[in-house]
């Protein structure tokens, strides 16, 4: 389809036509009556066309999608690369005598890792609300500038207390980027397009893992310059790059579709119309109402999603923070250990993007989540049982290929199943923040006394993956059950002038039009279909 015609857009496989939300419960006589009403009042039953005065015949949808990708995805991915690099580079710095210079015990080092996750988790939900209320170009750029400053100062600390303070501040300012960008991207792309973009964005974490090892090895040659040790230069140089990127972001990051300056009015109209055809009715704008936020807090999908994401995010931080140390303890020196992390992350990056592409193409996010977690579990079972360095190194690849693709796939899965811009922003932030707080646990499970095989740490990570597997089955099962109820018409609303005589449907709400029902109920609307 080279040109988008909203009037002819085909419904997705996850939705049903909006003009007859209760059709599945009608008798043959009732269906005839409904058909007459629909023909006479079709325009009232449909969602109002966004910007009906705008001619979009000259907009090529495929070219528009490529334009969005070019303007949005590369820079945001680069920012996340810097974010993940900044938070995990402490693992690389440790190999260059940071703990010795700062006189840190093993427990103090673990606490320095842990404190980051508390501030990181606490500020994610409010940050996403601010992002919706403010311009992304201002909010995200400001956060990045401030965490870049904290990262730089982290290289200037002289004691344990200073390191703790900087790690807390780093977590506070980094908190808004990952949940904010995932929510932000969901405001631009259809549900069947979001997964691969989320995967590409998140794959920056795998690139940062590979790049971080190379960069740390290179920066280590600056040991002693300016009286600073190698580990301090790792923090300082990486922080300065982040500061520069934060300043540039004020001009590079775009705002939401309805105000984006890099699009023409016709292009902005097409972006919003195509989202609305995907049952993202709030794409045209939504005023903040507290009941949108309460619906997120009371939605079972939010809480199951939190436990599901925990099962992947806990292992993620354990893996990224301790991979250099694990390889180092298998018999490799500091620089070779950092370099041996590079191919692990490279393979994980490729698998992450492939899984995202398959999920978008076939819509099987639940099955892919289960498969990836099973692969990750196999990797950790081998790590627990192995006493051979080569076999353990191979198992690290399985672990990476199981953990990294699961993160963006779960984010996309949760996002796909929440409608309403404020509800989605809160739900995503809650899911991600709960996952991240478990980094406080996983950052403490690899104890020095357990080296070189770290059986306890691997066992706890395996437990997390098991929780993720169970929650993925539960999430998939109840979504499938709910879709079945909607197919049977059990969730249909009363639409005035159509099925007012169906008084038993009053429990699901009474509305003047389908558009009104969609706006008020979001993903609870009877015509909405959940992604499995």
Coordinates of C-alpha atoms in Angstrom, one line a residue:
X1 CA 0.0 0.0 0.0
X2 CA 1.9 3.0 -1.2
X3 CA -0.6 5.6 0.0
X4 CA -2.5 5.5 3.2
X5 CA -6.3 5.8 2.9
X6 CA -7.7 5.7 6.5
X7 CA -11.1 5.0 5.2
X8 CA -9.9 1.8 3.5
X9 CA -7.4 0.7 6.1
X10 CA -7.7 -2.9 6.9
X11 CA -8.2 -3.8 10.6
X12 CA -5.4 -5.7 12.2
X13 CA -5.6 -9.3 13.2
X14 CA -6.0 -8.3 16.8
X15 CA -9.0 -6.1 16.4
X16 CA -12.5 -6.4 15.0
X17 CA -14.6 -3.8 13.2
X18 CA -15.6 -1.0 15.5
X19 CA -19.1 -0.4 14.1
X20 CA -20.8 -3.4 15.9
X21 CA -19.3 -4.1 19.3
X22 CA -22.2 -6.3 20.3
X23 CA -22.7 -8.1 16.9
X24 CA -21.5 -11.4 18.3
X25 CA -24.5 -11.6 20.6
X26 CA -27.3 -10.6 18.2
X27 CA -30.1 -12.9 16.9
X28 CA -30.8 -12.8 13.2
X29 CA -33.7 -10.3 13.7
X30 CA -31.5 -8.1 15.8
X31 CA -28.7 -8.2 13.2
X32 CA -31.1 -6.8 10.6
X33 CA -32.1 -4.0 12.9
X34 CA -28.4 -3.2 13.7
X35 CA -27.6 -3.2 10.0
X36 CA -30.2 -0.5 9.4
X37 CA -29.0 1.6 12.3
X38 CA -25.4 1.3 11.2
X39 CA -26.2 2.4 7.6
X40 CA -28.2 5.3 8.9
X41 CA -25.8 6.4 11.5
X42 CA -22.4 5.0 10.4
X43 CA -20.5 8.2 10.8
X44 CA -21.6 8.6 14.4
X45 CA -20.5 5.0 15.2
X46 CA -17.0 5.4 13.7
X47 CA -14.2 7.2 15.5
X48 CA -13.9 10.7 14.1
X49 CA -11.3 11.1 11.4
X50 CA -8.3 13.0 12.6
X51 CA -7.7 16.2 10.7
X52 CA -10.4 15.5 8.1
X53 CA -9.5 18.7 6.3
X54 CA -6.0 17.5 5.5
X55 CA -5.2 15.9 2.1
X56 CA -2.9 12.9 2.7
X57 CA -3.1 11.5 -0.8
X58 CA 0.5 12.6 -1.5
X59 CA 2.0 10.7 1.5
X60 CA 3.7 7.4 0.9
X61 CA 3.4 5.3 4.0
X62 CA 6.5 3.2 3.5
X63 CA 8.6 6.3 2.9
X64 CA 7.1 7.9 5.9
X65 CA 7.9 4.9 8.1
X66 CA 11.5 4.9 6.9
X67 CA 11.7 8.6 7.7
X68 CA 10.4 8.0 11.2
X69 CA 13.0 5.2 11.7
X70 CA 15.8 7.5 10.5
X71 CA 14.9 10.4 12.8
X72 CA 13.9 8.5 15.9
X73 CA 15.7 5.1 16.3
X74 CA 19.4 5.7 15.6
X75 CA 19.9 8.6 18.0
X76 CA 17.8 7.1 20.8
X77 CA 19.7 3.8 20.5
X78 CA 23.0 5.8 20.8
X79 CA 21.7 7.4 23.9
X80 CA 20.8 4.1 25.5
X81 CA 24.2 2.8 24.5
X82 CA 25.8 5.6 26.5
X83 CA 23.3 5.0 29.4
X84 CA 24.1 1.3 29.7
X85 CA 27.8 1.9 29.2
X86 CA 27.7 4.5 32.1
X87 CA 25.9 2.2 34.5
X88 CA 27.9 -1.0 33.8
X89 CA 31.4 0.4 33.3
X90 CA 32.0 0.1 37.0
X91 CA 32.4 -3.7 36.2
X92 CA 35.2 -2.9 33.8
X93 CA 36.7 -0.3 36.1
X94 CA 36.9 -2.9 38.9
X95 CA 39.4 -4.9 36.9
X96 CA 41.8 -1.9 36.9
X97 CA 42.2 -1.6 40.7
X98 CA 39.3 0.7 41.5
X99 CA 38.4 -1.3 44.7
X100 CA 42.0 -1.3 45.8
X101 CA 42.5 2.5 45.3
X102 CA 39.2 3.3 47.1
X103 CA 39.9 0.7 49.8
X104 CA 36.6 -1.0 49.1
X105 CA 35.7 -4.4 50.6
X106 CA 33.7 -6.9 48.6
X107 CA 30.5 -5.9 50.4
X108 CA 31.1 -2.2 49.9
X109 CA 31.6 -2.7 46.1
X110 CA 28.3 -4.7 46.0
X111 CA 26.5 -1.9 47.8
X112 CA 27.9 0.6 45.4
X113 CA 26.3 -1.5 42.6
X114 CA 23.0 -1.9 44.6
X115 CA 22.3 1.7 45.5
X116 CA 22.1 2.6 41.8
X117 CA 19.0 0.4 41.4
X118 CA 17.1 1.9 44.3
X119 CA 17.2 5.5 42.9
X120 CA 16.8 4.1 39.4
X121 CA 13.6 2.3 40.2
X122 CA 12.1 5.0 42.4
X123 CA 12.2 7.7 39.8
X124 CA 11.0 5.8 36.7
X125 CA 7.2 6.2 37.2
X126 CA 7.2 9.9 37.9
X127 CA 9.7 10.4 35.1
X128 CA 7.3 8.9 32.6
X129 CA 4.5 11.1 33.8
X130 CA 6.7 14.1 33.4
X131 CA 7.7 13.0 29.9
X132 CA 4.1 12.9 28.8
X133 CA 3.4 16.3 30.4
X134 CA 6.6 17.9 29.0
X135 CA 8.4 17.9 25.7
X136 CA 10.6 14.7 25.2
X137 CA 13.3 16.9 23.6
X138 CA 13.6 18.9 26.8
X139 CA 13.0 16.2 29.5
X140 CA 15.1 13.4 28.0
X141 CA 18.0 15.8 27.1
X142 CA 18.1 17.3 30.5
X143 CA 18.2 13.9 32.2
X144 CA 21.1 12.9 30.0
X145 CA 23.1 16.0 30.6
X146 CA 22.7 15.6 34.4
X147 CA 23.7 11.9 34.5
X148 CA 26.7 12.7 32.2
X149 CA 27.9 15.2 34.9
X150 CA 27.4 12.5 37.6
X151 CA 29.3 10.0 35.6
X152 CA 32.2 12.4 35.1
X153 CA 32.4 13.2 38.8
X154 CA 32.4 9.5 39.6
X155 CA 35.9 9.4 38.2
X156 CA 37.0 12.1 40.7
X157 CA 35.8 10.4 43.9
X158 CA 38.4 9.4 46.5
X159 CA 36.5 7.3 48.9
X160 CA 33.6 4.9 49.4
X161 CA 31.1 7.6 50.5
X162 CA 31.8 9.6 47.3
X163 CA 31.2 6.6 45.1
X164 CA 27.9 5.8 46.8
X165 CA 26.7 9.4 46.3
X166 CA 27.5 9.4 42.7
X167 CA 26.0 6.0 42.0
X168 CA 22.7 7.2 43.7
X169 CA 22.6 10.3 41.5
X170 CA 23.5 8.4 38.4
X171 CA 20.6 6.1 39.0
X172 CA 18.2 9.0 39.6
X173 CA 19.0 10.8 36.4
X174 CA 19.3 7.6 34.2
X175 CA 15.9 6.4 35.4
X176 CA 13.8 8.2 32.8
X177 CA 15.6 7.1 29.6
X178 CA 14.7 3.4 29.1
X179 CA 11.0 3.5 30.2
X180 CA 10.6 7.0 28.6
X181 CA 12.0 6.0 25.2
X182 CA 10.0 2.7 25.1
X183 CA 6.8 4.6 25.9
X184 CA 7.8 7.4 23.4
X185 CA 8.4 4.9 20.6
X186 CA 5.0 3.3 21.3
X187 CA 3.5 6.6 20.5
X188 CA 4.9 6.6 17.0
X189 CA 4.5 3.0 15.8
X190 CA 1.7 0.5 15.4
X191 CA 1.7 -2.5 17.7
X192 CA 3.0 -4.8 14.9
X193 CA 5.9 -2.4 14.2
X194 CA 7.0 -1.6 17.8
X195 CA 8.9 -4.8 18.6
X196 CA 11.7 -4.6 16.1
X197 CA 12.2 -0.9 17.0
X198 CA 12.3 -1.7 20.7
X199 CA 14.8 -4.6 19.9
X200 CA 17.1 -2.3 17.9
X201 CA 16.9 0.3 20.7
X202 CA 17.7 -2.2 23.4
X203 CA 20.4 -3.9 21.3
X204 CA 22.4 -0.8 22.1
X205 CA 22.8 -2.5 25.5
X206 CA 24.6 -5.4 23.9
X207 CA 26.7 -3.1 21.7
X208 CA 27.6 -1.2 24.9
X209 CA 28.7 -4.4 26.5
X210 CA 31.0 -5.2 23.5
X211 CA 32.1 -1.6 23.1
X212 CA 32.6 -1.2 26.9
X213 CA 35.1 -4.0 27.0
X214 CA 37.1 -2.5 24.0
X215 CA 36.9 1.0 25.4
X216 CA 38.0 0.0 28.9
X217 CA 40.9 -1.8 27.4
X218 CA 41.9 1.2 25.4
X219 CA 41.4 3.8 28.1
X220 CA 43.5 1.7 30.5
X221 CA 46.5 2.9 28.6
X222 CA 45.9 6.4 30.1
X223 CA 46.8 5.0 33.6
X224 CA 48.7 7.7 35.5
X225 CA 48.0 10.6 33.1
X226 CA 47.1 13.7 35.1
X227 CA 47.7 11.7 38.3
X228 CA 44.5 9.7 37.6
X229 CA 44.4 5.9 37.5
X230 CA 43.0 4.0 34.6
X231 CA 39.6 3.3 36.3
X232 CA 39.1 7.0 36.9
X233 CA 39.7 7.9 33.2
X234 CA 37.1 5.3 32.2
X235 CA 34.4 7.2 34.2
X236 CA 35.7 10.7 33.2
X237 CA 35.9 10.1 29.4
X238 CA 32.6 8.2 29.2
X239 CA 30.9 10.9 31.3
X240 CA 32.1 13.7 29.1
X241 CA 30.9 12.0 25.9
X242 CA 27.4 11.7 27.6
X243 CA 27.4 15.4 28.5
X244 CA 28.1 16.4 24.9
X245 CA 25.4 14.0 23.7
X246 CA 22.9 15.4 26.2
X247 CA 23.5 18.9 24.9
X248 CA 23.0 17.8 21.3
X249 CA 19.8 16.0 22.2
X250 CA 18.0 19.3 22.8
X251 CA 18.0 19.7 19.0
X252 CA 18.0 16.1 17.8
X253 CA 15.2 14.5 19.9
X254 CA 11.8 14.9 18.3
X255 CA 8.6 15.5 20.2
X256 CA 5.3 13.6 19.9
X257 CA 3.7 13.0 16.5
X258 CA 1.1 15.8 16.7
X259 CA 3.8 18.4 17.1
X260 CA 6.8 16.9 15.4
X261 CA 8.7 19.6 13.4
X262 CA 10.4 17.2 11.0
X263 CA 7.0 16.1 9.6
X264 CA 4.6 18.0 7.4
X265 CA 1.0 18.5 8.5
X266 CA -0.1 15.7 6.1
X267 CA 2.6 13.4 7.5
X268 CA 1.7 14.1 11.1
X269 CA -1.9 13.4 10.2
X270 CA -1.0 10.0 8.5
X271 CA 1.0 9.0 11.6
X272 CA -1.9 9.6 13.9
X273 CA -4.5 8.1 11.6
X274 CA -2.5 4.9 11.2
X275 CA -2.1 4.6 15.0
X276 CA -5.9 5.1 15.5
X277 CA -6.5 2.3 12.9
X278 CA -4.5 0.1 15.2
X279 CA -6.8 0.9 18.1
X280 CA -4.4 3.5 19.6
X281 CA -7.2 6.0 19.8
X282 CA -5.3 8.2 22.3
X283 CA -2.7 9.0 19.6
X284 CA -4.5 12.2 18.8
X285 CA -4.0 13.4 22.3
X286 CA -5.3 12.7 25.8
X287 CA -5.9 14.9 28.8
X288 CA -4.5 13.7 32.1
X289 CA -7.2 12.1 34.2
X290 CA -6.4 10.3 37.4
X291 CA -8.7 7.4 36.6
X292 CA -6.3 6.5 33.6
X293 CA -3.5 6.1 36.1
X294 CA -5.7 4.2 38.6
X295 CA -6.7 1.8 35.8
X296 CA -3.0 1.0 35.3
X297 CA -2.5 0.4 39.0
X298 CA -5.6 -1.9 39.2
X299 CA -4.9 -3.8 36.0
X300 CA -3.8 -7.4 36.5
X301 CA -1.7 -7.1 33.4
X302 CA 0.5 -4.5 35.1
X303 CA 1.3 -6.7 38.1
X304 CA 1.9 -9.9 36.1
X305 CA 4.0 -7.9 33.7
X306 CA 6.1 -6.7 36.6
X307 CA 6.8 -10.2 37.7
X308 CA 7.4 -11.3 34.1
X309 CA 9.9 -8.5 33.5
X310 CA 11.6 -9.2 36.8
X311 CA 12.4 -12.7 35.5
X312 CA 14.4 -11.2 32.7
X313 CA 15.8 -8.0 34.2
X314 CA 17.3 -9.5 37.3
X315 CA 19.5 -11.8 35.2
X316 CA 20.3 -9.0 32.8
X317 CA 22.1 -6.9 35.4
X318 CA 23.8 -9.9 37.0
X319 CA 25.1 -10.8 33.6
X320 CA 26.2 -7.4 32.4
X321 CA 27.8 -6.3 35.7
X322 CA 29.7 -9.6 36.3
X323 CA 30.5 -11.0 32.9
X324 CA 34.1 -9.5 32.9
X325 CA 34.7 -10.8 36.4
X326 CA 33.3 -14.3 35.5
X327 CA 35.6 -14.5 32.5
X328 CA 38.5 -13.1 34.5
X329 CA 38.0 -15.8 37.2
X330 CA 38.0 -18.5 34.5
X331 CA 41.7 -17.8 34.1
X332 CA 42.0 -14.7 31.8
X333 CA 43.7 -11.4 32.7
X334 CA 41.9 -8.1 32.9
X335 CA 42.3 -6.9 29.3
X336 CA 41.7 -10.3 27.7
X337 CA 38.7 -10.8 30.0
X338 CA 37.2 -7.5 28.7
X339 CA 38.0 -8.4 25.1
X340 CA 36.4 -11.8 25.4
X341 CA 33.1 -10.2 26.3
X342 CA 32.9 -8.6 22.9
X343 CA 31.8 -11.6 20.8
X344 CA 29.3 -12.6 23.5
X345 CA 27.5 -9.3 23.2
X346 CA 27.8 -9.2 19.4
X347 CA 25.9 -12.5 19.1
X348 CA 23.3 -11.3 21.7
X349 CA 22.8 -8.2 19.6
X350 CA 22.1 -10.2 16.4
X351 CA 19.7 -12.6 18.2
X352 CA 17.9 -9.6 19.9
X353 CA 17.1 -8.0 16.5
X354 CA 16.1 -11.3 14.9
X355 CA 13.6 -12.1 17.7
X356 CA 12.2 -8.6 17.5
X357 CA 11.7 -9.0 13.7
X358 CA 10.0 -12.4 14.0
X359 CA 7.7 -11.2 16.8
X360 CA 6.5 -8.2 14.7
X361 CA 6.0 -10.3 11.6
X362 CA 4.2 -13.2 13.3
X363 CA 2.8 -11.6 16.5
X364 CA 4.0 -14.5 18.7
X365 CA 5.6 -12.5 21.5
X366 CA 4.5 -14.9 24.2
X367 CA 6.0 -18.0 22.6
X368 CA 9.2 -16.2 21.8
X369 CA 9.5 -15.0 25.4
X370 CA 9.1 -18.6 26.7
X371 CA 11.6 -19.9 24.2
X372 CA 14.3 -17.3 25.0
X373 CA 13.9 -17.8 28.7
X374 CA 14.3 -21.5 28.2
X375 CA 17.5 -21.0 26.3
X376 CA 18.8 -18.7 29.1
X377 CA 17.9 -21.3 31.7
X378 CA 19.9 -23.9 29.8
X379 CA 22.9 -21.6 29.8
X380 CA 22.8 -21.2 33.6
X381 CA 22.2 -24.8 34.2
X382 CA 25.5 -25.5 32.3
X383 CA 27.2 -22.7 34.2
X384 CA 26.2 -24.3 37.5
X385 CA 27.2 -27.8 36.6
X386 CA 30.4 -27.0 34.6
X387 CA 33.9 -27.0 36.0
X388 CA 35.5 -26.5 32.6
X389 CA 36.4 -22.9 31.5
X390 CA 35.8 -23.5 27.8
X391 CA 32.3 -25.1 28.5
X392 CA 31.4 -22.2 30.8
X393 CA 32.4 -19.7 28.2
X394 CA 30.1 -21.4 25.7
X395 CA 27.3 -21.4 28.3
X396 CA 27.7 -17.6 28.6
X397 CA 26.6 -17.3 25.0
X398 CA 23.4 -19.3 25.7
X399 CA 22.7 -17.1 28.7
X400 CA 23.2 -13.9 26.7
X401 CA 21.0 -15.2 23.8
X402 CA 18.3 -16.0 26.3
X403 CA 18.4 -12.9 28.4
X404 CA 18.9 -10.0 26.0
X405 CA 16.2 -10.7 23.4
X406 CA 13.6 -11.2 26.2
X407 CA 13.9 -7.7 27.5
X408 CA 12.6 -5.7 24.5
X409 CA 10.2 -8.5 23.6
X410 CA 8.5 -8.3 27.0
X411 CA 8.4 -4.5 26.8
X412 CA 6.7 -4.7 23.4
X413 CA 4.4 -7.4 24.7
X414 CA 3.3 -5.3 27.6
X415 CA 3.0 -2.1 25.5
X416 CA 1.0 -3.9 22.9
X417 CA -1.6 -4.8 25.5
X418 CA -2.2 -1.4 27.0
X419 CA -4.2 1.4 25.3
X420 CA -4.4 4.9 26.6
X421 CA -1.3 7.1 26.5
X422 CA -1.2 7.9 30.3
X423 CA -2.1 4.3 31.2
X424 CA 0.6 2.9 29.0
X425 CA 3.2 5.3 30.3
X426 CA 2.5 4.3 33.9
X427 CA 2.2 0.6 33.2
X428 CA 5.5 0.5 31.3
X429 CA 7.2 2.5 34.0
X430 CA 5.9 0.3 36.7
X431 CA 6.9 -2.9 34.9
X432 CA 10.4 -1.6 34.1
X433 CA 11.0 -0.1 37.5
X434 CA 10.0 -3.3 39.3
X435 CA 12.4 -5.2 37.1
X436 CA 15.2 -2.8 37.7
X437 CA 14.8 -2.9 41.5
X438 CA 15.8 -6.5 41.2
X439 CA 19.1 -5.4 40.0
X440 CA 19.7 -4.5 43.6
X441 CA 19.4 -8.2 44.4
X442 CA 21.3 -9.6 41.4
X443 CA 24.2 -7.2 41.9
X444 CA 24.9 -8.8 45.2
X445 CA 24.8 -12.5 44.3
X446 CA 28.2 -12.9 42.8
X447 CA 30.4 -13.0 45.9
X448 CA 34.2 -13.0 45.7
X449 CA 34.4 -16.1 47.9
X450 CA 32.4 -18.1 45.4
X451 CA 34.9 -17.5 42.6
X452 CA 35.6 -18.9 40.1
X453 CA 32.4 -20.9 39.5
X454 CA 29.9 -18.6 41.3
X455 CA 27.4 -21.4 41.9
X456 CA 25.2 -19.3 44.2
X457 CA 25.0 -16.4 41.8
X458 CA 24.2 -18.6 38.9
X459 CA 21.6 -20.5 40.9
X460 CA 19.8 -17.2 41.9
X461 CA 19.8 -16.0 38.3
X462 CA 18.3 -19.4 37.3
X463 CA 15.6 -18.9 39.9
X464 CA 14.7 -15.5 38.3
X465 CA 14.5 -17.0 34.9
X466 CA 12.2 -19.7 36.3
X467 CA 9.9 -17.0 37.7
X468 CA 9.9 -15.3 34.2
X469 CA 8.9 -18.6 32.5
X470 CA 6.0 -19.2 34.9
X471 CA 4.7 -15.6 34.5
X472 CA 5.0 -15.7 30.7
X473 CA 2.7 -18.7 30.7
X474 CA 0.2 -17.0 33.1
X475 CA 0.3 -13.8 31.1
X476 CA -0.3 -15.6 27.8
X477 CA -3.0 -17.8 29.2
X478 CA -5.2 -15.0 30.7
X479 CA -4.8 -12.8 27.6
X480 CA -6.0 -15.7 25.5
X481 CA -9.0 -16.3 27.8
X482 CA -9.9 -12.6 27.7
X483 CA -9.8 -12.5 23.9
X484 CA -12.1 -15.5 23.8
X485 CA -14.6 -13.7 26.1
X486 CA -14.6 -10.7 23.8
X487 CA -15.2 -13.0 20.8
X488 CA -18.2 -14.4 22.6
X489 CA -19.5 -10.9 23.2
X490 CA -19.2 -11.1 27.0
X491 CA -17.5 -7.8 27.2
X492 CA -19.7 -5.8 24.8
X493 CA -20.9 -2.4 25.8
X494 CA -24.3 -0.8 25.3
X495 CA -24.1 1.6 22.4
X496 CA -27.1 4.0 22.3
X497 CA -29.2 3.5 19.2
X498 CA -27.8 0.1 18.5
X499 CA -28.3 -2.4 21.3
X500 CA -30.0 -0.5 24.1
X501 CA -32.4 -3.4 24.7
X502 CA -29.5 -5.6 25.8
X503 CA -29.8 -4.5 29.4
X504 CA -27.6 -7.4 30.6
X505 CA -24.6 -5.6 29.0
X506 CA -25.0 -2.5 31.2
X507 CA -22.3 -3.9 33.5
X508 CA -19.8 -3.2 30.7
X509 CA -20.9 0.4 30.4
X510 CA -23.3 2.5 28.2
X511 CA -21.9 4.9 25.6
X512 CA -23.2 7.2 22.9
X513 CA -20.8 5.8 20.3
X514 CA -18.0 3.4 19.8
X515 CA -15.5 6.3 19.7
X516 CA -16.7 7.3 23.2
X517 CA -16.3 3.7 24.5
X518 CA -12.8 3.4 23.0
X519 CA -11.6 6.7 24.5
X520 CA -13.0 5.9 28.0
X521 CA -12.1 2.2 28.2
X522 CA -8.9 1.9 26.3
X523 CA -7.8 -1.7 26.1
X524 CA -10.8 -2.7 28.1
X525 CA -13.0 -1.9 25.1
X526 CA -14.8 -5.0 23.8
X527 CA -13.3 -4.6 20.3
X528 CA -9.7 -4.5 21.5
X529 CA -7.7 -7.7 21.0
X530 CA -4.7 -8.5 23.1
X531 CA -1.4 -9.6 21.5
X532 CA -0.4 -13.2 22.3

